Tab-separated table of C-alpha atoms and ligand atoms in Angstrom:
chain	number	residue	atom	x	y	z
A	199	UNK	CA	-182.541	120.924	-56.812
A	200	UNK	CA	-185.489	119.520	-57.879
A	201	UNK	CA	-186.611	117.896	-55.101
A	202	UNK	CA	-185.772	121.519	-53.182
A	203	UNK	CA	-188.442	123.046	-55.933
A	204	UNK	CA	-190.781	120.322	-55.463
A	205	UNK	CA	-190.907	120.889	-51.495
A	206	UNK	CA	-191.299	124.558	-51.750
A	207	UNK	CA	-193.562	124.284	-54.191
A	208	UNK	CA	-195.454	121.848	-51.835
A	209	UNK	CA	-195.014	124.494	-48.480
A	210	UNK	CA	-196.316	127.138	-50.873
A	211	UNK	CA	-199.509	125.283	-51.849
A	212	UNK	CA	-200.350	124.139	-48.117
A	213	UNK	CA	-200.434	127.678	-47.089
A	214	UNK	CA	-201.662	129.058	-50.306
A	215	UNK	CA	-204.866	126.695	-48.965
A	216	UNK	CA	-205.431	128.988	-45.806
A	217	UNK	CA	-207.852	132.060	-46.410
A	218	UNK	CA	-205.906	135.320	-45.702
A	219	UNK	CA	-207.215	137.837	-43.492
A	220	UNK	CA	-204.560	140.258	-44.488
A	221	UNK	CA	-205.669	144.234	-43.862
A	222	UNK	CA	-208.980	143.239	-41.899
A	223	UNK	CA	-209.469	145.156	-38.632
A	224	UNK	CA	-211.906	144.419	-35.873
A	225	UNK	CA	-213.714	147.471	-35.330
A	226	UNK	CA	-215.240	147.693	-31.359
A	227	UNK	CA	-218.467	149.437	-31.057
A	228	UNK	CA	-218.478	150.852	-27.632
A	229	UNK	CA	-221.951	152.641	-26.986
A	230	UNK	CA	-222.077	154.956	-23.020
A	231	UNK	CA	-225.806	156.666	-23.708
A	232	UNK	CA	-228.597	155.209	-24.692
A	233	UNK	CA	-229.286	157.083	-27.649
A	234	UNK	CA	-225.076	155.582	-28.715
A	235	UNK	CA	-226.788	151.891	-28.210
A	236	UNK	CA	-229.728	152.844	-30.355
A	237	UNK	CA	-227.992	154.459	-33.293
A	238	UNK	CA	-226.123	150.806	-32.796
A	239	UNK	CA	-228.512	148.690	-32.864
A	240	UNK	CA	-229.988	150.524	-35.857
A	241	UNK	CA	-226.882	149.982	-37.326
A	242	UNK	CA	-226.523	146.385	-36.668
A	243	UNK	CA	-230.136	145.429	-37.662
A	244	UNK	CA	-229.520	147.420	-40.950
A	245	UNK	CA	-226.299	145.742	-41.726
A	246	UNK	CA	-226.165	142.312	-40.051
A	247	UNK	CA	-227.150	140.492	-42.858
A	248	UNK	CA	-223.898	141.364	-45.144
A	249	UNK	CA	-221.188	142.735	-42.642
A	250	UNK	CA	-219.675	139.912	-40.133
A	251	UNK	CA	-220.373	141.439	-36.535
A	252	UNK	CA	-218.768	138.680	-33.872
A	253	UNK	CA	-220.470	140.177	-31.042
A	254	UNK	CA	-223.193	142.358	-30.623
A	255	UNK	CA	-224.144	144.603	-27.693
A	256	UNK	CA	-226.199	143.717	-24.440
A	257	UNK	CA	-226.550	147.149	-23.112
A	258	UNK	CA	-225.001	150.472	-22.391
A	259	UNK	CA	-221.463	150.140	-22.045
A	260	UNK	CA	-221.115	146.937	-23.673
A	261	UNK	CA	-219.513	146.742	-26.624
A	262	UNK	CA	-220.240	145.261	-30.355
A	263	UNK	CA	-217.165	143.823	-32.435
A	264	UNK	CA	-216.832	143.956	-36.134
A	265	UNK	CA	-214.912	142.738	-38.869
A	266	UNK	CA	-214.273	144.653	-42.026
A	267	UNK	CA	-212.145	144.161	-44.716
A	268	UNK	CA	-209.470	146.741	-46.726
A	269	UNK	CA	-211.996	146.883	-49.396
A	270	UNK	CA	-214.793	147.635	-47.055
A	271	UNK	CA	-213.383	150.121	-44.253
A	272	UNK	CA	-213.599	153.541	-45.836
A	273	UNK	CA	-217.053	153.246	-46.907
A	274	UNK	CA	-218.194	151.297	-43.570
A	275	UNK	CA	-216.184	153.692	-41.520
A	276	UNK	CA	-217.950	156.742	-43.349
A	277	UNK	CA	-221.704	154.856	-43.028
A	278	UNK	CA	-220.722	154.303	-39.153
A	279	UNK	CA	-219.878	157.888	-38.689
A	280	UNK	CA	-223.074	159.185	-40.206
A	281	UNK	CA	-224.824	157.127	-38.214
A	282	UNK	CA	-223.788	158.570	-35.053
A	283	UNK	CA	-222.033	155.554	-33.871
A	284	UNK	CA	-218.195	155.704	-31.800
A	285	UNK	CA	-215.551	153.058	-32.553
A	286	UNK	CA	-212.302	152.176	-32.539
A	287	UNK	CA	-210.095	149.860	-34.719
A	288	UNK	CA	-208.765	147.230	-31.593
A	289	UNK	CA	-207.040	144.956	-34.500
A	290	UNK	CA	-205.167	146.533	-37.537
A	291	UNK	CA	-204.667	143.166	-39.241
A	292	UNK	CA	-206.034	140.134	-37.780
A	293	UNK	CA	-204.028	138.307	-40.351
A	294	UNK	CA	-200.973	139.360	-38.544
A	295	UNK	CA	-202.288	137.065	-34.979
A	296	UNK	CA	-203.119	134.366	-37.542
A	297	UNK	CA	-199.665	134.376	-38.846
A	298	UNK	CA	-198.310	134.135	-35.256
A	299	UNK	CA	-200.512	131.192	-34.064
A	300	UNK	CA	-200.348	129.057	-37.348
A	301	UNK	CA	-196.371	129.360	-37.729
A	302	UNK	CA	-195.759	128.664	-34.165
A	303	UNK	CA	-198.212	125.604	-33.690
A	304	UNK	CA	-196.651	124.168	-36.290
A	305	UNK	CA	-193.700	123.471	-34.996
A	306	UNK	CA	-195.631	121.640	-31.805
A	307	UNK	CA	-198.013	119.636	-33.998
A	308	UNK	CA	-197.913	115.634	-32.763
A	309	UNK	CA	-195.795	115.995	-29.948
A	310	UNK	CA	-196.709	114.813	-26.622
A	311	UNK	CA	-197.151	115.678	-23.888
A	312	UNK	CA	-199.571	118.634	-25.402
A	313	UNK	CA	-198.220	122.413	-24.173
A	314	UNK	CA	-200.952	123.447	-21.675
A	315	UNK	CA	-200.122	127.237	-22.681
A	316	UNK	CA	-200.835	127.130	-26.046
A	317	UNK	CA	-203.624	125.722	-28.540
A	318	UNK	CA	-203.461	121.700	-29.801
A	319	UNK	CA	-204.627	120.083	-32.681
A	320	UNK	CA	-207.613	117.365	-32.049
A	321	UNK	CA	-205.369	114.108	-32.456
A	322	UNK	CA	-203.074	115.642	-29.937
A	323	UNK	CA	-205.449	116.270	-27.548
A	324	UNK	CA	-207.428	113.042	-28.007
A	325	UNK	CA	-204.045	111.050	-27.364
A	326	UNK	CA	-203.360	113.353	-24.293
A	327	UNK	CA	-206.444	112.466	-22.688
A	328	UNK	CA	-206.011	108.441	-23.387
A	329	UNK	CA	-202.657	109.014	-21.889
A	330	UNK	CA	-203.982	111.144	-18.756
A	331	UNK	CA	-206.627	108.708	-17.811
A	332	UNK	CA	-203.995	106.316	-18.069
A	333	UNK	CA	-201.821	108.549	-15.395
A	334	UNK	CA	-204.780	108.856	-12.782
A	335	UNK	CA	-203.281	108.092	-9.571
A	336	UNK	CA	-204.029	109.597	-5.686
A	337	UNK	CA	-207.616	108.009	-5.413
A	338	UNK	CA	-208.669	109.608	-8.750
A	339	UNK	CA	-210.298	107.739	-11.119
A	340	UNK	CA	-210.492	108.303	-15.081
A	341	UNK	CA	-211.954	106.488	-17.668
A	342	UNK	CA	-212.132	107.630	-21.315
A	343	UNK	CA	-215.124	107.029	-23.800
A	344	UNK	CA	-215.016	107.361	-27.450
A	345	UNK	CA	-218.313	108.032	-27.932
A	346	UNK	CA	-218.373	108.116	-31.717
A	347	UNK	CA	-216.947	109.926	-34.698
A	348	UNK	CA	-218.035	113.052	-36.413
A	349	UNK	CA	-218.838	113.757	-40.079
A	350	UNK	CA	-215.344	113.499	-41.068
A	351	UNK	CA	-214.560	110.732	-39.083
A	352	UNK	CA	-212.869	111.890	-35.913
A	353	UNK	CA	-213.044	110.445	-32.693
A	354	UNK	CA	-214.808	112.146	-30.328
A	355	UNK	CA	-213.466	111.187	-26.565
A	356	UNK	CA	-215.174	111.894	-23.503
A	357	UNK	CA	-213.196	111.464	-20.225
A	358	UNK	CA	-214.787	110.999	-16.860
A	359	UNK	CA	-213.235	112.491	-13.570
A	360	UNK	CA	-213.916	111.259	-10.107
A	361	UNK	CA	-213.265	109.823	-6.541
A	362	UNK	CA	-215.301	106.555	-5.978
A	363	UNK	CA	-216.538	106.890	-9.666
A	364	UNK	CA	-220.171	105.148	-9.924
A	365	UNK	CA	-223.577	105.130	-12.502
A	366	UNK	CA	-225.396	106.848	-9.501
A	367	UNK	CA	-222.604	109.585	-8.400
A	368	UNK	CA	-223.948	113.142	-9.571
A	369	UNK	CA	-222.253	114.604	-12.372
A	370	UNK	CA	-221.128	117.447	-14.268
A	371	UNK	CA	-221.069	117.768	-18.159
A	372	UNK	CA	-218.626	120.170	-19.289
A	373	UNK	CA	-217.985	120.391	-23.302
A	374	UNK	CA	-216.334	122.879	-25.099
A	375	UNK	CA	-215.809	123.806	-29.285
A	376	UNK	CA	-218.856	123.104	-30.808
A	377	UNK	CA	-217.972	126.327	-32.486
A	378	UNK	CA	-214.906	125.703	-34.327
A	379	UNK	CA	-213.296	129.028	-34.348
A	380	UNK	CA	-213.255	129.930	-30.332
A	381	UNK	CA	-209.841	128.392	-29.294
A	382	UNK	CA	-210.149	129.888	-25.924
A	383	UNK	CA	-212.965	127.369	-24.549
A	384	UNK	CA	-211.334	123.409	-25.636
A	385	UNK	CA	-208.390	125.136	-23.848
A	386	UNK	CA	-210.067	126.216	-21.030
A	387	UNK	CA	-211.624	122.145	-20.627
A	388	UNK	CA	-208.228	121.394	-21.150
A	389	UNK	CA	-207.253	123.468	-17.868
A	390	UNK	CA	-210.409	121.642	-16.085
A	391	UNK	CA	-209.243	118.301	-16.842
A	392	UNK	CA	-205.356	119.407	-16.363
A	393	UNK	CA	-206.605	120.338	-12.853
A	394	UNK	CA	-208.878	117.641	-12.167
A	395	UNK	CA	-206.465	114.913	-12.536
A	396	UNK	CA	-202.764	116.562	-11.661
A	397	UNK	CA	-203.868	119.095	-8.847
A	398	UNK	CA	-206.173	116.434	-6.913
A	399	UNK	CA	-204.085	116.982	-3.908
A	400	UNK	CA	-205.567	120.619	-3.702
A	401	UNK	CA	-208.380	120.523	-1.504
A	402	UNK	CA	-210.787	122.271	-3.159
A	403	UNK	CA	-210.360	119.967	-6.595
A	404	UNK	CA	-210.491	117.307	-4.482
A	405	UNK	CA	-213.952	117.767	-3.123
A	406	UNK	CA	-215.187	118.304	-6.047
A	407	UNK	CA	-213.972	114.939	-7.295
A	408	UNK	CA	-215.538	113.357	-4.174
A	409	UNK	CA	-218.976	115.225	-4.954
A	410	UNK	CA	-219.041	114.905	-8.814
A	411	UNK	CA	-217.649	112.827	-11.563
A	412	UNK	CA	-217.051	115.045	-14.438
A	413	UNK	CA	-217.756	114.279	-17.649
A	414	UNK	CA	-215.188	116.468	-20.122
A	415	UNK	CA	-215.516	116.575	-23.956
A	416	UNK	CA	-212.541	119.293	-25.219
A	417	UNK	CA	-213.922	119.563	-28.770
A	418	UNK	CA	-217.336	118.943	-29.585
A	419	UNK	CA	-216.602	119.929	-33.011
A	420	UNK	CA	-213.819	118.479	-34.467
A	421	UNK	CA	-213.839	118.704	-37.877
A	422	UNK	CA	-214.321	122.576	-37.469
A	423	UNK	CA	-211.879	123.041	-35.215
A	424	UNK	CA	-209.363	121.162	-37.548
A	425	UNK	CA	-210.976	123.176	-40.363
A	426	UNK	CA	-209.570	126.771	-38.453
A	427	UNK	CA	-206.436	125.192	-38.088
A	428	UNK	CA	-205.623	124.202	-41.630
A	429	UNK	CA	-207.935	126.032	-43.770
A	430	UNK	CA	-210.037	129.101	-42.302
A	431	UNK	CA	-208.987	130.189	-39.274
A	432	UNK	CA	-212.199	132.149	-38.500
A	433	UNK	CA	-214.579	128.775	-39.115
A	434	UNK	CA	-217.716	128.403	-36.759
A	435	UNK	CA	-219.565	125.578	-38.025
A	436	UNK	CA	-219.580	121.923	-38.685
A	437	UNK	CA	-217.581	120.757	-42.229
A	438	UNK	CA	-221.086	118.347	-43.456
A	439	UNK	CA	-221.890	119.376	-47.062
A	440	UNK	CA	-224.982	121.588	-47.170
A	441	UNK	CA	-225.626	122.599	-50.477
A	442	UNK	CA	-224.101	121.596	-53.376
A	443	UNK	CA	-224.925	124.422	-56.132
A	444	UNK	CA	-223.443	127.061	-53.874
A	445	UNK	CA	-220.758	124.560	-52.404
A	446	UNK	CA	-221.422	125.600	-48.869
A	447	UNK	CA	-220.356	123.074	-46.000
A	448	UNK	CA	-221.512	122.813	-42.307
A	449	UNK	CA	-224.300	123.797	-39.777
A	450	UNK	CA	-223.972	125.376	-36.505
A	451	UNK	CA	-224.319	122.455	-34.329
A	452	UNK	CA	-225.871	125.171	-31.723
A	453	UNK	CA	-228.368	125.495	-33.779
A	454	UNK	CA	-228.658	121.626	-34.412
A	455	UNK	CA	-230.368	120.197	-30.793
A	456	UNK	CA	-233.701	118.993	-30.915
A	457	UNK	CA	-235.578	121.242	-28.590
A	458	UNK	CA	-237.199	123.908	-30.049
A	459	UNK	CA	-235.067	123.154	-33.462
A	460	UNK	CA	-236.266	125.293	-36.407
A	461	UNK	CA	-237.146	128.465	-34.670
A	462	UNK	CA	-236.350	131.855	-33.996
A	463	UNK	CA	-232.248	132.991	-34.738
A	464	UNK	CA	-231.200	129.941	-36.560
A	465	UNK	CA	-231.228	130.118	-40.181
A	466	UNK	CA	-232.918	128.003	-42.464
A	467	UNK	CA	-230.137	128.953	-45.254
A	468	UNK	CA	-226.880	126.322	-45.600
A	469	UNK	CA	-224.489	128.979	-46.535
A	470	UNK	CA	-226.225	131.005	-43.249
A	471	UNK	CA	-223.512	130.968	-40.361
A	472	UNK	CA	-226.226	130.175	-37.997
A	473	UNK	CA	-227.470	127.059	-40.912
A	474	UNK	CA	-229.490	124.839	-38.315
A	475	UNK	CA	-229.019	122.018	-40.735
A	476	UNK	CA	-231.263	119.900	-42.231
A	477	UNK	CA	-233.011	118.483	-39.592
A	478	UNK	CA	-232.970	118.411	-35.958
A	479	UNK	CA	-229.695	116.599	-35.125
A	480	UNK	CA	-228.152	116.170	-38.956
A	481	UNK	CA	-225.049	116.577	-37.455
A	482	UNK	CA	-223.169	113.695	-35.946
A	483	UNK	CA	-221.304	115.642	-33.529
A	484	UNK	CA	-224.629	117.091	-31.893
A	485	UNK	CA	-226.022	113.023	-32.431
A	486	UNK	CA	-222.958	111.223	-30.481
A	487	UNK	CA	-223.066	113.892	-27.630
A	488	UNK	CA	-226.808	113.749	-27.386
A	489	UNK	CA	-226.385	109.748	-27.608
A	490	UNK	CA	-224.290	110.077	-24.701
A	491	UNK	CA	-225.678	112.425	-22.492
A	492	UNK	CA	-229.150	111.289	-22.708
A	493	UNK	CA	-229.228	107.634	-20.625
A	494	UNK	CA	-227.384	109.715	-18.083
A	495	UNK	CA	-229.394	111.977	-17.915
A	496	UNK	CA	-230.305	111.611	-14.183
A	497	UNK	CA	-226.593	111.281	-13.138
A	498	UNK	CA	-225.872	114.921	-14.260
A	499	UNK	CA	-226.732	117.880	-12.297
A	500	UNK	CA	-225.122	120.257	-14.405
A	501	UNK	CA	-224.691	120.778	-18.547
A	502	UNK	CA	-222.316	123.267	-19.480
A	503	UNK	CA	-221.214	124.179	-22.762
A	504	UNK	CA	-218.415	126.470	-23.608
A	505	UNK	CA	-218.072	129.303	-26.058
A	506	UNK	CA	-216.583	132.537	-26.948
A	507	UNK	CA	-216.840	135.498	-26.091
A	508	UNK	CA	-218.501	138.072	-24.157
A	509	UNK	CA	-218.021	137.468	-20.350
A	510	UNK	CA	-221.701	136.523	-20.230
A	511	UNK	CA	-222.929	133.196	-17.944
A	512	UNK	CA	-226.050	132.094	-19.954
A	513	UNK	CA	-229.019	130.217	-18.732
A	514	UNK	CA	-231.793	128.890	-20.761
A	515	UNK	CA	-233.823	129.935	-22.383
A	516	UNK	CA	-232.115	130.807	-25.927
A	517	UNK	CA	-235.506	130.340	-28.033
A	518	UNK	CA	-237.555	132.737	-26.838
A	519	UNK	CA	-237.323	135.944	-24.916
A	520	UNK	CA	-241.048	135.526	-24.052
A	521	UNK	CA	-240.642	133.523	-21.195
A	522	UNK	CA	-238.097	132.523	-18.332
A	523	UNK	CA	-237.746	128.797	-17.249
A	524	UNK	CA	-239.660	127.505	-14.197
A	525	UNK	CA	-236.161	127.069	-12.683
A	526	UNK	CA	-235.063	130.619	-13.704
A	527	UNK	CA	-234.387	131.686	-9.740
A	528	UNK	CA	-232.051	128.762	-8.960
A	529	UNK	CA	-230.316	128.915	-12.110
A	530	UNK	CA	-229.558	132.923	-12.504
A	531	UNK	CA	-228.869	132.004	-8.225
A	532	UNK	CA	-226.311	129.330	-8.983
A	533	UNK	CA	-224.361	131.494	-11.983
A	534	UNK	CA	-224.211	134.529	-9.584
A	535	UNK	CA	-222.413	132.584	-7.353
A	536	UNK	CA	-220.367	131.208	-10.306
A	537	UNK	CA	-220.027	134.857	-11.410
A	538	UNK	CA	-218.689	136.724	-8.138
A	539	UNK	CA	-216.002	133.556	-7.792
A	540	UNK	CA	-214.749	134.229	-11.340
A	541	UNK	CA	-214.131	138.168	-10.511
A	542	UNK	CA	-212.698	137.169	-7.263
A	543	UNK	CA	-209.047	135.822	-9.371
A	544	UNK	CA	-209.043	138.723	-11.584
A	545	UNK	CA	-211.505	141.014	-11.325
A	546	UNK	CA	-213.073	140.095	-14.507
A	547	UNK	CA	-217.454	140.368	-14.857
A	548	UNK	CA	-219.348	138.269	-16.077
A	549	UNK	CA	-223.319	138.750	-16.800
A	550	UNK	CA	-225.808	136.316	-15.591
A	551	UNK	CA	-229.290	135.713	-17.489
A	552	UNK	CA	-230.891	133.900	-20.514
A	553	UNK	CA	-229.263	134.432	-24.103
A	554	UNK	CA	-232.284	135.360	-25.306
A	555	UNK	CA	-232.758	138.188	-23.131
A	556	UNK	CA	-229.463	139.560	-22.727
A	557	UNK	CA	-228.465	139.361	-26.150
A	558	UNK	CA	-230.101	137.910	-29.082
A	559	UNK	CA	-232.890	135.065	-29.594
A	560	UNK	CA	-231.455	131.570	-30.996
A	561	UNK	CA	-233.370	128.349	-31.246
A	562	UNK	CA	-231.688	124.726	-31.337
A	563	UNK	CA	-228.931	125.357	-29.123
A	564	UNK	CA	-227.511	122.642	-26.838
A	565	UNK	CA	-228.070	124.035	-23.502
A	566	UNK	CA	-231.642	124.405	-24.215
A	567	UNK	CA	-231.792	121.456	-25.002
A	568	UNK	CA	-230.174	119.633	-22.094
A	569	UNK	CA	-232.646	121.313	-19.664
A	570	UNK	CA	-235.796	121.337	-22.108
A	571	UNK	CA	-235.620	117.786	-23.220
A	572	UNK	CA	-233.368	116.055	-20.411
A	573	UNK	CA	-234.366	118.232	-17.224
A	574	UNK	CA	-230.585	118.825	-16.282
A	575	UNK	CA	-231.871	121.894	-14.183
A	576	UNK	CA	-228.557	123.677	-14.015
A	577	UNK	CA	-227.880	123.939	-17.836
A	578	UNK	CA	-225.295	126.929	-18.428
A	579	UNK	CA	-223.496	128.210	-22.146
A	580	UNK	CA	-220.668	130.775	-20.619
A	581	UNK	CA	-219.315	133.172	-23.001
A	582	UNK	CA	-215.656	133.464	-21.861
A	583	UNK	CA	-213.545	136.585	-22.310
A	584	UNK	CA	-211.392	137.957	-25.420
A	585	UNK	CA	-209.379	140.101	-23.855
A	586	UNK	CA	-209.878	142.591	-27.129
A	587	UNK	CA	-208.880	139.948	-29.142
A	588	UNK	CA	-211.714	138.572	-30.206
A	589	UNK	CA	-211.788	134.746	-31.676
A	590	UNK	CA	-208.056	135.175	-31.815
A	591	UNK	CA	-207.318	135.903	-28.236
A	592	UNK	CA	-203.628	135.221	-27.349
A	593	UNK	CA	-202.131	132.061	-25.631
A	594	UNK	CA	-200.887	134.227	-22.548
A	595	UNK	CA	-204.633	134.236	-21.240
A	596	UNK	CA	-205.153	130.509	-21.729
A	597	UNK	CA	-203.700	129.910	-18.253
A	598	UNK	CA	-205.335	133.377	-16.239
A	599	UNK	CA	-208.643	132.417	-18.240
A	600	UNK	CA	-208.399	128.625	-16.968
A	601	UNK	CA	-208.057	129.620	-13.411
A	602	UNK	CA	-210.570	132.430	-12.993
A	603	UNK	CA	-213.276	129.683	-14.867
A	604	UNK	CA	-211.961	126.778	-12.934
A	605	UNK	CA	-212.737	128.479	-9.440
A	606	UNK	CA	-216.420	129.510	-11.103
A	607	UNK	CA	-216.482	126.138	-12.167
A	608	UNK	CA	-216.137	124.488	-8.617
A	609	UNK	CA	-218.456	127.218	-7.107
A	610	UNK	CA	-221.096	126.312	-9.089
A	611	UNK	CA	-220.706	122.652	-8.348
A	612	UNK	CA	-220.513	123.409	-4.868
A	613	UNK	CA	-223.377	125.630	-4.941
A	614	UNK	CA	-225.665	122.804	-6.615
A	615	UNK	CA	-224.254	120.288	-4.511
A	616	UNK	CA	-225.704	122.230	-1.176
A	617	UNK	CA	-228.750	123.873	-2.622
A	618	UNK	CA	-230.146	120.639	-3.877
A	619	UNK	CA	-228.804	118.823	-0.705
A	620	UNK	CA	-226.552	116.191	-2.485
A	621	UNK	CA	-225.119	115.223	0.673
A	622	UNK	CA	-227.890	114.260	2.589
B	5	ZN	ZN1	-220.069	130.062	-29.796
């Protein structure tokens, strides 16, 4: 009896933990005149500071997302209707997707192997990709690399991907999660290196294994990720300590990278969202992967980092809108072609240009970065789709969402591979 107590008791407390998100809706901006986008982005640059927007809008047509709580709605409902601004309420309760994700991951928590179709906690993953390399057979060759642990300790593994694997083969970076709370990118890596290793007898993977090795971190940011899965499901940043009167905790580690760090769009404030930290590189998830990256620099021909969402392919630079980069033309080139193969599987768009430009200036991020300090030419940071989810997009599109960015994935590696003339 009291043991039954105790263990409820116990349950009760683990989930009393989690921060509720019970009666919030997601509210989707959707201007179609330019005079809807500019009562908008009035709006927005009114309110941004104290309402959580999760996307904001590029254009005409494209939509901004917003989350509002219970408490909030009627007023910000009223305030958006005197404003001359349309929306619509796409989530009644995001606490009710929550719910469904938390309660049924828990029953597939440690288990091996991981379910491709659904989300996975870190340790799973990491032990699925020891236990893939492991498995490489058919000419395909796999090698892990721990490359170091973050601020809370976990190991952060790397696995490389290739046919005749070598220190002078080109390369392809791919990472995904550096911010914690978009589950659809470490599962769309998690596709990738699903692919890479188990569907080498395809012949389109397999040229791309002969061409590149591919280097594949899942979660660049563990102890976030973790964080949405036992505490705060909406978490973006890192979990470091920031500031200790207002017991805040984390930076962005896209706002963390050393090129450019301290500018425009990242805040200098720890309890900010966008906190760029304390100093270029304070966090030791954005140190290990720029440890790694950077004596192989040469080898890698592409950097790509995943996030979510907004069906946008982004190309440097995120700092300023000032300027383009000297290799603007064979980048935007290269994620046009990566574009058109993604709507060929489903007919989804996707929107090729600099972050900066298309959407909103930040400084510090990692794909800057990789082509402003390292010179990897064709450095990308796609937005994938939500599906009018938002951060909690469903497990159904993990697979459909894998595929389409798989094929745009092997484009653009193709693409680079002839318009630098790799093979010759
Ligand atoms: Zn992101």
């Amino acid at each position: 009896m009291w043991k039954i107590a105790f263990l409820f008791l116990s349950v009760a407390a683990v989930l009393a933990e989690r921060k509720r998100y019970d009666g919030h809706k997601l509210l989707r901006i959707t201007p179609t005149t330019q005079e809807d986008l500019d009562a908008a982005t009035k709006f927005i640059d009114q309110r941004q500071s104290e309402l959580d927007f999760w996307k904001l809008p590029r254009g005409v047509s494209d939509n901004a997302d917003l989350r509002v709580s219970p408490e909030e709605y009627d007023t910000v409902a009223e305030q958006l209707r005197a404003a001359g601004v349309n929306f619509n309420v796409i989530q009644e309760n995001l606490q009710d997707r929550i719910d469904e994700d938390y309660e049924r991951l828990s029953n597939k928590a440690g288990k091996q192997p991981i379910d491709l179709e659904d989300f996975n906690r870190h340790g799973d993953i990491n032990t699925w990709l020891t236990n893939q390399a492991a498995s490489c057979t058919g000419g395909v060759q796999c090698t892990t690399y721990d490359i170091g642990n973050s601020y809370e300790g976990r190991t952060m593994r790397v696995i490389r991907i290739g046919i005749n694997s070598s220190d002078q083969k080109p390369a392809i970076w791919v990472d995904a999660g550096i911010h914690a709370r978009e589950w659809i990118s470490p599962s769309t890596a998690i596709y990738f290196i699903n692919q890479l290793i188990n569907n080498a007898a395809d012949a389109t993977v397999r040229q791309v294994l002969e061409r590149f090795d591919w280097f594949i971190l899942p979660l660049h940011n563990p102890d976030g990720y973790e964080y949405t899965h036992t505490n705060e499901r909406l978490w973006r940043k890192t979990r470091t300590p920031t500031d200790p009167v207002w017991d805040c905790y984390g930076a962005d580690p896209n706002r963390n990278f050393g090129y450019q760090w301290g500018g425009d769009g990242a805040s200098p404030e720890p309890c900010s969202d966008t906190y760029r930290g304390d100093s270029a590189f304070s966090e030791p998830c954005a140190q290990r992967v720029r440890d790694f990256v950077t004596p192989r620099a040469n080898q890698f021909r592409a950097f790509v980092t995943m996030h979510s969402y907004g069906q946008w392919w982004f190309t440097p630079w995120g700092y300023t809108a000032n300027e383009v980069p000297r290799d603007y033309d064979d980048q935007a080139a290269v994620g046009e072609v990566v574009a058109d193969a993604i709507f060929a599987v489903n007919g989804r768009s996707y929107t090729v240009g600099p972050s900066s430009i298309l959407l909103y200036v930040a400084s510090g991020g990692s794909d800057d970065w990789s082509y402003g300090s390292l010179g990897i030419k064709y450095s990308y940071c796609p937005e994938l789709p939500d599906e009018g989810f938002g951060f909690e997009i469903p497990r159904e599109y993990i697979t459909p969402v894998g595929r389409e960015t798989f094929e745009g994935i092997k484009a653009m590696a193709n693409e680079i591979w002839t318009r630098e003339g790799l093979g010759s």
